[in-house]
Amino acid sequence: MISNPVPWPNGARCAVAITLDMDADSLIHIAKPHDSITRVSAISMLRYGPDVAIPRILETYRRFGLKQTFFIPAWCIEQHPKAVEAIVKDGHEVGFHGYIHEAPNALPREEEHTWMRRSIEVITRHTGKRPRGNRSPLYNFSIDTADLLVEEGFLYDASLMGDDIPYILKAKGGELVELPSHWACDDWPPYVQSMDLDYMMQIVSPDRAMEVFMAEFEAQWECRGLWIGVWHPFVSGRLARWLRVEKMIEQMQKKGGVWFATLEEIARHVRAVTDNGTYKPRIDNLPYYAQSPMPVPWPSATGG
């Protein structure tokens, strides 16, 4: 069903990345800036990520021999340097995820670029390495994001949902490797319930959530694709859920033919096999629209 599968290293059938977005309490401050500090319970829930879940996650990764990718808003790096230090010490990748989880598509181009540059400086100072990958907060990739990422020397993006396998984003000044995922591989829908964050969802058991995640994995393994989990330490790092994640890793490793890698490693491989002609990815020219395609006036049914 995938007509042009990526030739993965060592004949692997599937590439897997369990990515963690360590947003910490940036989420409450950006969502409720006028009174966020009064929402103590929400802050405690979100700080569970760097304080409790990150040590647990890193121990699991050490035990299974995995190196993975963490996307961390620069503000969170400044607020939780010990958690970031532990992530870097274990050899994991730290990618760009906004400054304080702001939505890039709600900002003018220059302001988006200003926060991007400020974040790059923070990440570089705390990790010793300039970030090579981006995940826009809440997938809010703007019409300027690709151009700005290319200008700042990024290798890849992991915000979009336009394919089952890696493809190329062509911007004005160059290209990015797109490593897509989608909501079925995100832990937000099955797990997040927070009145303070205005999310009211039915929480399901780890086994039910894993049915969805593993169905996506099995399909990608069967068709030689790419599986990226978009998870959050304060969400999936909770005890019952992370115990189930460990079982998932065991299942994947036992199945075989799975290449666990950071997103930077995956993007570099995609770039290499593209450049040598053994893989021909689909190309998306961005932005999709330079201006609204809607007729004027809009049809009344749009409610616009």
Coordinates of C-alpha atoms in Angstrom, one line a residue:
M1 CA 0.0 0.0 0.0
I2 CA 3.1 2.3 0.2
S3 CA 4.3 2.5 -3.4
N4 CA 7.7 4.0 -2.6
P5 CA 8.9 2.7 0.9
V6 CA 12.1 4.1 2.3
P7 CA 15.0 1.6 2.2
W8 CA 15.6 1.5 5.9
P9 CA 19.1 0.6 7.3
N10 CA 20.0 -3.1 7.6
G11 CA 16.8 -4.1 5.8
A12 CA 14.5 -3.0 8.6
R13 CA 10.8 -3.1 7.8
C14 CA 9.9 0.0 9.9
A15 CA 11.5 3.0 11.5
V16 CA 10.3 3.9 15.0
A17 CA 10.7 7.0 17.1
I18 CA 9.0 7.5 20.5
T19 CA 9.2 11.3 20.6
L20 CA 8.4 13.2 23.8
D21 CA 7.3 16.8 23.9
M22 CA 8.4 18.0 27.4
D23 CA 6.1 21.1 27.6
A24 CA 6.0 21.2 31.4
D25 CA 4.0 24.1 32.7
S26 CA 4.5 26.3 29.6
L27 CA 1.1 25.0 28.6
I28 CA -0.8 26.7 31.5
H29 CA 1.1 30.0 31.2
I30 CA 0.5 30.3 27.5
A31 CA -3.2 29.2 27.8
K32 CA -4.0 31.3 30.9
P33 CA -1.4 34.1 31.0
H34 CA -3.4 36.4 33.3
D35 CA -3.9 34.0 36.2
S36 CA -1.7 30.9 35.5
I37 CA 0.2 31.1 38.7
T38 CA -3.0 30.7 40.7
R39 CA -3.7 27.3 39.0
V40 CA -1.5 25.4 41.3
S41 CA -3.0 21.9 40.6
A42 CA -2.5 22.3 36.9
I43 CA 1.1 23.4 37.4
S44 CA 1.7 20.4 39.6
M45 CA 0.2 18.1 36.9
L46 CA 2.4 19.6 34.2
R47 CA 5.6 19.7 36.3
Y48 CA 5.2 15.9 36.8
G49 CA 6.8 15.7 33.4
P50 CA 10.3 17.0 34.2
D51 CA 10.3 16.1 37.9
V52 CA 8.9 12.5 37.9
A53 CA 8.4 11.2 34.3
I54 CA 11.7 12.2 32.7
P55 CA 13.9 10.2 35.1
R56 CA 11.5 7.2 34.6
I57 CA 11.6 7.5 30.8
L58 CA 15.4 7.9 30.7
E59 CA 15.8 4.8 32.8
T60 CA 13.6 2.8 30.4
Y61 CA 15.5 4.0 27.4
R62 CA 18.8 3.1 29.1
R63 CA 17.5 -0.4 29.8
F64 CA 16.4 -1.0 26.3
G65 CA 19.4 0.7 24.7
L66 CA 17.3 3.5 22.9
K67 CA 18.3 7.0 21.9
Q68 CA 15.2 9.1 21.1
T69 CA 14.1 12.7 20.5
F70 CA 12.7 15.2 22.9
F71 CA 11.0 18.4 21.8
I72 CA 11.3 21.0 24.5
P73 CA 10.1 24.7 24.5
A74 CA 13.1 26.9 25.3
W75 CA 11.4 28.4 28.3
C76 CA 11.0 24.9 29.7
I77 CA 14.8 24.3 29.2
E78 CA 15.5 27.4 31.2
Q79 CA 13.0 26.4 34.0
H80 CA 14.0 22.7 34.2
P81 CA 17.7 22.6 33.3
K82 CA 18.4 19.4 35.4
A83 CA 15.9 17.4 33.4
V84 CA 17.4 18.7 30.1
E85 CA 20.9 18.0 31.4
A86 CA 19.9 14.4 32.1
I87 CA 18.4 14.0 28.6
V88 CA 21.5 15.3 27.0
K89 CA 23.8 13.2 29.2
D90 CA 22.1 10.1 28.0
G91 CA 22.7 11.0 24.3
H92 CA 19.2 11.9 23.3
E93 CA 18.3 14.6 20.8
V94 CA 16.6 17.9 21.8
G95 CA 14.6 19.6 19.1
F96 CA 12.9 23.0 18.8
H97 CA 9.3 23.3 20.1
G98 CA 8.7 27.0 20.3
Y99 CA 9.8 29.3 23.2
I100 CA 6.9 28.9 25.5
H101 CA 4.6 26.7 23.4
E102 CA 3.3 29.8 21.4
A103 CA 1.4 29.1 18.2
P104 CA 3.6 30.1 15.2
N105 CA 0.6 30.5 12.9
A106 CA -0.8 33.2 15.2
L107 CA 2.4 35.3 14.9
P108 CA 3.6 37.7 12.2
R109 CA 6.7 36.4 10.4
E110 CA 9.2 38.6 12.1
E111 CA 7.9 37.7 15.6
E112 CA 7.9 34.0 14.8
H113 CA 11.5 34.4 13.6
T114 CA 12.5 36.3 16.8
W115 CA 11.2 33.6 19.1
M116 CA 12.8 30.9 16.9
R117 CA 16.2 32.6 17.1
R118 CA 15.9 33.1 20.8
S119 CA 15.0 29.5 21.3
I120 CA 17.8 28.3 19.1
E121 CA 20.2 30.2 21.3
V122 CA 18.8 28.7 24.5
I123 CA 18.9 25.1 23.1
T124 CA 22.5 25.5 21.9
R125 CA 23.7 26.9 25.2
H126 CA 22.1 24.2 27.3
T127 CA 22.7 21.2 25.0
G128 CA 25.9 22.2 23.3
K129 CA 24.3 21.6 19.9
R130 CA 22.2 23.6 17.6
P131 CA 18.8 22.0 17.0
R132 CA 18.2 20.3 13.7
G133 CA 14.5 19.5 14.0
N134 CA 11.3 21.3 14.6
R135 CA 7.9 20.3 15.9
S136 CA 5.5 23.3 16.0
P137 CA 3.5 23.6 19.2
L138 CA 0.2 21.8 18.7
Y139 CA 1.2 21.3 15.1
N140 CA 0.6 25.0 14.4
F141 CA 3.0 25.3 11.5
S142 CA 2.6 28.7 9.8
I143 CA 2.9 29.7 6.2
D144 CA 6.4 31.2 7.1
T145 CA 7.7 28.3 9.2
A146 CA 9.3 26.3 6.4
D147 CA 11.2 29.3 5.1
L148 CA 12.4 30.3 8.5
L149 CA 13.5 26.8 9.4
V150 CA 15.5 26.6 6.1
E151 CA 17.0 30.0 6.8
E152 CA 18.1 28.8 10.2
G153 CA 19.7 25.6 8.9
F154 CA 17.2 23.0 10.1
L155 CA 17.3 19.5 8.6
Y156 CA 13.8 18.4 9.2
D157 CA 10.3 19.1 10.5
A158 CA 8.0 16.8 12.4
S159 CA 4.7 18.9 12.5
L160 CA 2.7 17.8 9.4
M161 CA 0.5 14.9 8.6
G162 CA 0.6 14.7 4.8
D163 CA 1.8 11.2 4.2
D164 CA 2.5 7.8 5.8
I165 CA 6.3 8.1 5.1
P166 CA 8.9 10.9 4.9
Y167 CA 8.6 13.5 2.2
I168 CA 10.2 16.7 1.2
L169 CA 9.0 20.3 2.0
K170 CA 10.3 22.7 -0.6
A171 CA 10.5 26.3 0.7
K172 CA 11.9 29.4 -1.0
G173 CA 15.5 28.9 0.2
G174 CA 15.8 25.2 0.3
E175 CA 14.3 21.9 1.5
L176 CA 13.3 20.1 4.7
V177 CA 12.7 16.5 5.3
E178 CA 9.2 16.1 6.7
L179 CA 8.8 13.2 9.2
P180 CA 5.0 13.0 9.5
S181 CA 2.8 11.6 12.2
H182 CA -0.9 12.1 13.0
W183 CA -3.4 12.3 15.8
A184 CA -3.8 8.5 16.1
C185 CA -0.2 8.4 17.3
D186 CA -0.6 11.3 19.8
D187 CA -1.3 10.6 23.5
W188 CA -3.4 13.7 23.9
P189 CA -6.8 12.3 22.7
P190 CA -6.9 9.1 24.9
Y191 CA -5.4 10.6 28.0
V192 CA -5.7 14.4 28.6
Q193 CA -8.4 15.7 30.8
S194 CA -7.8 19.2 32.3
M195 CA -10.4 21.9 33.0
D196 CA -7.6 24.4 33.3
L197 CA -6.4 23.7 29.8
D198 CA -9.9 23.5 28.4
Y199 CA -9.6 19.9 27.4
M200 CA -12.4 17.6 28.6
M201 CA -11.9 14.1 27.1
Q202 CA -12.8 10.7 28.3
I203 CA -9.7 9.1 29.7
V204 CA -9.2 5.5 28.5
S205 CA -7.1 2.7 29.9
P206 CA -3.5 2.2 28.7
D207 CA -4.5 -1.0 27.0
R208 CA -7.2 0.8 25.0
A209 CA -4.9 3.6 24.0
M210 CA -2.2 1.1 23.0
E211 CA -4.7 -0.7 20.7
V212 CA -4.7 2.4 18.6
F213 CA -0.9 3.0 18.8
M214 CA -0.1 -0.6 18.0
A215 CA -2.6 -0.8 15.1
E216 CA -0.7 2.1 13.5
F217 CA 2.6 0.4 14.2
E218 CA 1.5 -2.9 12.8
A219 CA 0.4 -1.2 9.6
Q220 CA 3.6 0.7 9.2
W221 CA 5.7 -2.5 9.9
E222 CA 3.6 -4.4 7.3
C223 CA 4.0 -1.7 4.7
R224 CA 7.6 -0.7 5.5
G225 CA 6.7 2.7 6.8
L226 CA 7.5 5.1 9.7
W227 CA 5.9 5.2 13.1
I228 CA 6.3 8.3 15.3
G229 CA 4.7 8.5 18.7
V230 CA 3.9 12.1 19.7
W231 CA 3.8 11.8 23.4
H232 CA 4.2 14.0 26.5
P233 CA 6.0 13.1 29.8
F234 CA 3.3 14.4 32.0
V235 CA 0.8 12.3 30.0
S236 CA 2.3 9.0 28.9
G237 CA 5.0 9.2 31.7
R238 CA 2.3 8.4 34.3
L239 CA 3.0 5.1 36.0
A240 CA 0.3 2.8 34.5
R241 CA 0.8 4.2 31.0
W242 CA 4.6 4.0 31.0
L243 CA 4.5 0.4 32.3
R244 CA 2.4 -0.3 29.2
V245 CA 4.9 1.6 27.0
E246 CA 7.7 -0.7 28.2
K247 CA 5.6 -3.7 27.1
M248 CA 5.2 -2.0 23.8
I249 CA 8.9 -1.6 23.3
E250 CA 9.4 -5.2 24.2
Q251 CA 6.8 -6.2 21.6
M252 CA 8.4 -4.1 18.9
Q253 CA 11.9 -5.5 19.7
K254 CA 10.7 -9.1 19.8
K255 CA 8.9 -8.6 16.4
G256 CA 12.2 -7.6 14.8
G257 CA 12.9 -5.6 11.7
V258 CA 12.4 -2.3 13.7
W259 CA 14.9 0.5 13.5
F260 CA 14.6 2.6 16.7
A261 CA 16.3 6.0 16.0
T262 CA 16.2 9.7 16.8
L263 CA 14.4 11.9 14.3
E264 CA 17.6 13.5 13.3
E265 CA 19.0 10.0 12.4
I266 CA 15.9 9.2 10.4
A267 CA 16.0 12.5 8.6
R268 CA 19.7 12.1 7.8
H269 CA 19.1 8.7 6.4
V270 CA 16.2 9.9 4.3
R271 CA 18.3 12.7 3.0
A272 CA 21.2 10.3 2.1
V273 CA 19.0 7.8 0.2
T274 CA 17.3 10.7 -1.5
D275 CA 20.5 12.2 -2.6
N276 CA 22.0 8.9 -3.9
G277 CA 18.8 8.2 -5.8
T278 CA 17.7 5.0 -4.0
Y279 CA 14.6 6.8 -2.7
K280 CA 12.4 9.3 -4.5
P281 CA 10.2 11.1 -1.9
R282 CA 7.1 13.1 -2.7
I283 CA 7.6 16.9 -2.7
D284 CA 5.3 19.4 -1.3
N285 CA 5.8 23.0 -2.3
L286 CA 5.1 25.4 0.6
P287 CA 3.0 27.3 1.4
Y288 CA 0.1 25.5 -0.1
Y289 CA -1.7 28.8 -0.5
A290 CA -0.2 32.3 -0.7
Q291 CA -3.6 33.8 -0.1
S292 CA -7.1 32.5 0.7
P293 CA -8.6 30.5 -2.1
M294 CA -12.1 31.3 -0.9
P295 CA -14.4 33.2 -3.3
V296 CA -15.5 36.7 -2.2
P297 CA -18.1 36.9 -0.8
W298 CA -17.8 33.5 0.9
P299 CA -20.7 31.0 0.6
S300 CA -23.0 31.6 3.5
A301 CA -22.8 27.9 4.6
T302 CA -19.2 28.5 5.7
G303 CA -20.3 30.6 8.6
G304 CA -17.3 32.9 7.9

